[in-house]
Amino acid sequence: MPLTGTTNEQKIWNYLIAKGLSPCGAAGLMGNIQAESGFSSTNLQNTYEKKLGYTDATYTAAVDNGSYTNFIHDGAGYGLCQWTFWSLKQALLAYAKSAGRSVGDLEMQLDYLLESLAGYKGLLDLLKTTDTVKAASDAVLLNYERPADQGETAKAKRAGFGQAIYDKYAKKQEGSANKMPSYTNSPLVTVTMLSPNRSSPRNHALDTITIHCFVGQVTAKRGCEVFLPTSRQASCNYVVGKDGDIGLCTEEKDRSWCTSSSENDNRAVTIEVASDTVEPYAVTDKAYAALLNLVTDICRRNGIKKLVWSTNKNERMKHLNGCNMTVHRDYANKSCPGTYLYERHGAIAAEVNKRLGASGGSTPAGKDTLYRVRKTWADAGSQIGAYTLLDNAKRSADAHPGYSVFDENGKAIYPVAAFSPYTVRISIRDLYIRSGPGKGYASRGFISPGIYTIVEESPGTGSSTGWGKLKSGAGWVSLDYCTRV
Ligand SMILES: [Zn+2]
């Protein structure tokens, strides 16, 4: 059944999406198929048509009816992926026979393709989860298709095909379940009044809470109204009113303009809470109770399992040690969220975590981090001080040769030992190179398995070991997948 390219293109897209590939994964795979066969499942490698004296159709028919017997060993590329190697053609033919289909049948070839992809460790998983077409396209080219030409031009050509397919089929669905996670808004909202002051959609997964003081005892409705004029150039995601009502000002899928930091607002839900207009910018009991309900709901719906607060600005701004609560005063010369709410951040985290059923972490919520100055962590008796301010701890260590500053986990953080580069082995084929130390940085494709030199480290968050900078300058890799050699 000869099918035209366009028809097959749509069918292949539908098939791959139905099989659970992400839109970028499907598009990246399809860019390769397009380069190989132009989506024709009966495509016989052009140079072999003359050599063998067949067309796509007569070759397919001759294989099907058994009059041509050298299908497996003739070395001719065939089908969607131009399968060439004898073992692959043998498997394809056997697959067609067992399915009772023509060797050129589109759906049979897709079934065969998916099954054979599963044999490449990590590749199918990548195609189901990736959010970049280039990563998917390169992975298929390097691991599965392995054409003679694997240069940058060939990669770019295939990724270009894939991007066009993505633009055609997936773009219109962007912002829904595909490219970005699907976002919802809080069911606790009592008034919705969307501000035009926003960036849509947010460009980072929602993983942070930023609580502000409104500086005015307003209702949620009045609070939202303030952000309606475009001249205001500001907004927030939610307003908690003095009576405990909750206003939706910017949907969670979008970035609000609230914290004087694009980076922060792209990953945070920002909440303005009605407050007094003077220090300590106190909020009503009703507003505080509603805030706890709202934050708990936001965490639940967005998979934030635990809130982590830190009284250390550096930890907050760099999201160190799992810290996922930030404050406006870190990004601008403001007292926001005001003394009243700032001092309650630890208590807010503790209460929300109790409701979420989260266990306490290494930095108990609401408690100051202490920097201890000792000879060694084990030698608690040598402690000459414990400080809430790291600078003070450093000063103390400087004044006492042989002493170091330890964090809550007993990790020596000052003075920092000179870093010496080391080598690691990377064995997996689907480890991303990132432009910076974290998953949030752009991917630069996969690193080939082999031995590499790490010249700099960056701490990880949560259970992550951290990130290592490659000596080549190519970027950073997760040390979770590196073994020291
Ligand atoms: Zn603020």
Short mmCIF file of N, CA and C in Angstrom, two decimals, residues 60-130:
data_model
loop_
_atom_site.label_atom_id
_atom_site.label_comp_id
_atom_site.label_asym_id
_atom_site.label_seq_id
_atom_site.Cartn_x
_atom_site.Cartn_y
_atom_site.Cartn_z
N THR A 60 9.25 -4.47 -2.80
CA THR A 60 8.41 -4.85 -1.67
C THR A 60 7.55 -6.07 -2.02
N ALA A 61 6.96 -6.03 -3.20
CA ALA A 61 6.09 -7.13 -3.62
C ALA A 61 6.89 -8.42 -3.77
N ALA A 62 8.11 -8.31 -4.31
CA ALA A 62 8.92 -9.50 -4.54
C ALA A 62 9.39 -10.13 -3.23
N VAL A 63 9.64 -9.27 -2.24
CA VAL A 63 10.02 -9.81 -0.92
C VAL A 63 8.81 -10.49 -0.30
N ASP A 64 7.66 -9.83 -0.41
CA ASP A 64 6.44 -10.38 0.19
C ASP A 64 6.06 -11.74 -0.42
N ASN A 65 6.17 -11.85 -1.77
CA ASN A 65 5.71 -13.11 -2.38
C ASN A 65 6.81 -14.16 -2.49
N GLY A 66 7.99 -13.80 -1.98
CA GLY A 66 9.05 -14.80 -1.90
C GLY A 66 9.87 -14.96 -3.17
N SER A 67 9.58 -14.18 -4.23
CA SER A 67 10.35 -14.34 -5.47
C SER A 67 11.74 -13.71 -5.35
N TYR A 68 11.91 -12.78 -4.42
CA TYR A 68 13.23 -12.21 -4.17
C TYR A 68 13.71 -12.75 -2.82
N THR A 69 14.83 -13.40 -2.80
CA THR A 69 15.23 -14.12 -1.59
C THR A 69 16.44 -13.53 -0.89
N ASN A 70 16.98 -12.45 -1.43
CA ASN A 70 18.22 -11.92 -0.84
C ASN A 70 17.99 -10.67 0.01
N PHE A 71 16.75 -10.48 0.48
CA PHE A 71 16.40 -9.28 1.26
C PHE A 71 17.36 -9.05 2.43
N ILE A 72 17.63 -10.09 3.17
CA ILE A 72 18.43 -9.93 4.39
C ILE A 72 19.87 -9.53 4.10
N HIS A 73 20.43 -10.11 3.03
CA HIS A 73 21.87 -9.94 2.81
C HIS A 73 22.25 -9.05 1.64
N ASP A 74 21.28 -8.34 1.05
CA ASP A 74 21.65 -7.57 -0.14
C ASP A 74 22.29 -6.21 0.16
N GLY A 75 22.29 -5.84 1.44
CA GLY A 75 22.97 -4.59 1.81
C GLY A 75 22.24 -3.33 1.41
N ALA A 76 20.98 -3.47 0.98
CA ALA A 76 20.21 -2.30 0.56
C ALA A 76 19.39 -1.75 1.72
N GLY A 77 19.47 -0.45 1.93
CA GLY A 77 18.65 0.17 2.98
C GLY A 77 17.18 0.07 2.58
N TYR A 78 16.33 -0.18 3.59
CA TYR A 78 14.91 -0.35 3.26
C TYR A 78 14.02 0.15 4.39
N GLY A 79 12.90 0.71 3.99
CA GLY A 79 11.86 1.06 4.96
C GLY A 79 12.07 2.41 5.63
N LEU A 80 11.23 2.71 6.61
CA LEU A 80 11.21 4.00 7.29
C LEU A 80 12.60 4.44 7.74
N CYS A 81 13.34 3.53 8.34
CA CYS A 81 14.65 3.89 8.89
C CYS A 81 15.78 3.41 8.01
N GLN A 82 15.46 3.00 6.80
CA GLN A 82 16.48 2.48 5.88
C GLN A 82 17.35 1.44 6.59
N TRP A 83 16.66 0.44 7.18
CA TRP A 83 17.39 -0.63 7.84
C TRP A 83 18.28 -1.31 6.82
N THR A 84 19.55 -1.46 7.13
CA THR A 84 20.53 -1.96 6.15
C THR A 84 21.26 -3.20 6.65
N PHE A 85 21.68 -3.15 7.90
CA PHE A 85 22.48 -4.24 8.45
C PHE A 85 21.67 -5.53 8.44
N TRP A 86 22.31 -6.64 8.09
CA TRP A 86 21.57 -7.88 7.84
C TRP A 86 20.73 -8.34 9.03
N SER A 87 21.25 -8.18 10.24
CA SER A 87 20.49 -8.69 11.40
C SER A 87 19.22 -7.86 11.61
N LEU A 88 19.30 -6.58 11.29
CA LEU A 88 18.12 -5.72 11.43
C LEU A 88 17.08 -6.05 10.37
N LYS A 89 17.55 -6.30 9.13
CA LYS A 89 16.61 -6.65 8.06
C LYS A 89 16.00 -8.03 8.33
N GLN A 90 16.81 -8.90 8.87
CA GLN A 90 16.30 -10.24 9.22
C GLN A 90 15.19 -10.12 10.26
N ALA A 91 15.45 -9.29 11.28
CA ALA A 91 14.46 -9.12 12.34
C ALA A 91 13.20 -8.45 11.80
N LEU A 92 13.38 -7.48 10.91
CA LEU A 92 12.22 -6.80 10.32
C LEU A 92 11.37 -7.78 9.51
N LEU A 93 12.02 -8.59 8.72
CA LEU A 93 11.29 -9.55 7.88
C LEU A 93 10.54 -10.56 8.76
N ALA A 94 11.22 -11.04 9.78
CA ALA A 94 10.58 -12.00 10.69
C ALA A 94 9.38 -11.36 11.38
N TYR A 95 9.55 -10.09 11.74
CA TYR A 95 8.49 -9.36 12.43
C TYR A 95 7.26 -9.23 11.52
N ALA A 96 7.52 -8.91 10.25
CA ALA A 96 6.43 -8.75 9.28
C ALA A 96 5.71 -10.08 9.08
N LYS A 97 6.48 -11.14 8.96
CA LYS A 97 5.87 -12.46 8.73
C LYS A 97 5.02 -12.88 9.91
N SER A 98 5.55 -12.67 11.11
CA SER A 98 4.79 -13.11 12.28
C SER A 98 3.53 -12.27 12.47
N ALA A 99 3.58 -11.03 11.95
CA ALA A 99 2.40 -10.17 12.06
C ALA A 99 1.45 -10.38 10.88
N GLY A 100 1.88 -11.17 9.91
CA GLY A 100 1.05 -11.41 8.73
C GLY A 100 0.89 -10.17 7.88
N ARG A 101 1.91 -9.31 7.90
CA ARG A 101 1.84 -8.05 7.15
C ARG A 101 2.92 -8.02 6.06
N SER A 102 2.74 -7.08 5.14
CA SER A 102 3.77 -6.82 4.14
C SER A 102 5.00 -6.25 4.84
N VAL A 103 6.17 -6.53 4.31
CA VAL A 103 7.40 -6.01 4.88
C VAL A 103 7.44 -4.48 4.76
N GLY A 104 6.60 -3.94 3.88
CA GLY A 104 6.56 -2.49 3.70
C GLY A 104 5.41 -1.83 4.45
N ASP A 105 4.73 -2.58 5.29
CA ASP A 105 3.57 -2.04 6.03
C ASP A 105 4.00 -1.01 7.06
N LEU A 106 3.39 0.14 7.00
CA LEU A 106 3.79 1.26 7.87
C LEU A 106 3.64 0.94 9.35
N GLU A 107 2.47 0.49 9.71
CA GLU A 107 2.24 0.27 11.14
C GLU A 107 3.12 -0.85 11.70
N MET A 108 3.31 -1.90 10.90
CA MET A 108 4.20 -2.98 11.32
C MET A 108 5.61 -2.44 11.55
N GLN A 109 6.06 -1.59 10.62
CA GLN A 109 7.42 -1.04 10.78
C GLN A 109 7.52 -0.16 12.02
N LEU A 110 6.46 0.56 12.32
CA LEU A 110 6.48 1.41 13.53
C LEU A 110 6.53 0.53 14.78
N ASP A 111 5.74 -0.54 14.78
CA ASP A 111 5.79 -1.47 15.92
C ASP A 111 7.21 -2.02 16.09
N TYR A 112 7.79 -2.40 14.94
CA TYR A 112 9.14 -2.96 14.96
C TYR A 112 10.15 -1.92 15.46
N LEU A 113 9.98 -0.70 14.97
CA LEU A 113 10.88 0.38 15.38
C LEU A 113 10.84 0.60 16.90
N LEU A 114 9.63 0.68 17.44
CA LEU A 114 9.49 0.92 18.89
C LEU A 114 10.11 -0.22 19.68
N GLU A 115 9.88 -1.44 19.20
CA GLU A 115 10.45 -2.58 19.92
C GLU A 115 11.97 -2.58 19.85
N SER A 116 12.50 -2.23 18.69
CA SER A 116 13.96 -2.25 18.59
C SER A 116 14.58 -1.08 19.35
N LEU A 117 13.89 0.05 19.43
CA LEU A 117 14.41 1.18 20.21
C LEU A 117 14.55 0.82 21.68
N ALA A 118 13.61 -0.03 22.16
CA ALA A 118 13.64 -0.42 23.57
C ALA A 118 14.93 -1.18 23.90
N GLY A 119 15.60 -1.69 22.87
CA GLY A 119 16.84 -2.42 23.10
C GLY A 119 18.04 -1.51 23.31
N TYR A 120 17.85 -0.22 23.11
CA TYR A 120 18.95 0.72 23.31
C TYR A 120 18.76 1.42 24.64
N LYS A 121 19.56 1.05 25.59
CA LYS A 121 19.37 1.50 26.96
C LYS A 121 19.27 3.02 27.06
N GLY A 122 18.17 3.46 27.63
CA GLY A 122 18.04 4.88 27.88
C GLY A 122 17.44 5.66 26.73
N LEU A 123 17.53 5.13 25.52
CA LEU A 123 17.10 5.91 24.36
C LEU A 123 15.59 6.13 24.35
N LEU A 124 14.84 5.06 24.59
CA LEU A 124 13.38 5.20 24.57
C LEU A 124 12.91 6.10 25.73
N ASP A 125 13.55 5.93 26.88
CA ASP A 125 13.19 6.79 28.02
C ASP A 125 13.43 8.25 27.67
N LEU A 126 14.55 8.49 27.01
CA LEU A 126 14.86 9.86 26.61
C LEU A 126 13.78 10.40 25.67
N LEU A 127 13.38 9.58 24.72
CA LEU A 127 12.38 10.04 23.74
C LEU A 127 11.02 10.27 24.40
N LYS A 128 10.81 9.66 25.54
CA LYS A 128 9.54 9.86 26.23
C LYS A 128 9.56 11.07 27.16
N THR A 129 10.75 11.54 27.48
CA THR A 129 10.82 12.61 28.48
C THR A 129 11.46 13.90 27.99
N THR A 130 12.21 13.84 26.90
CA THR A 130 12.99 15.02 26.54
C THR A 130 12.12 16.20 26.15
#
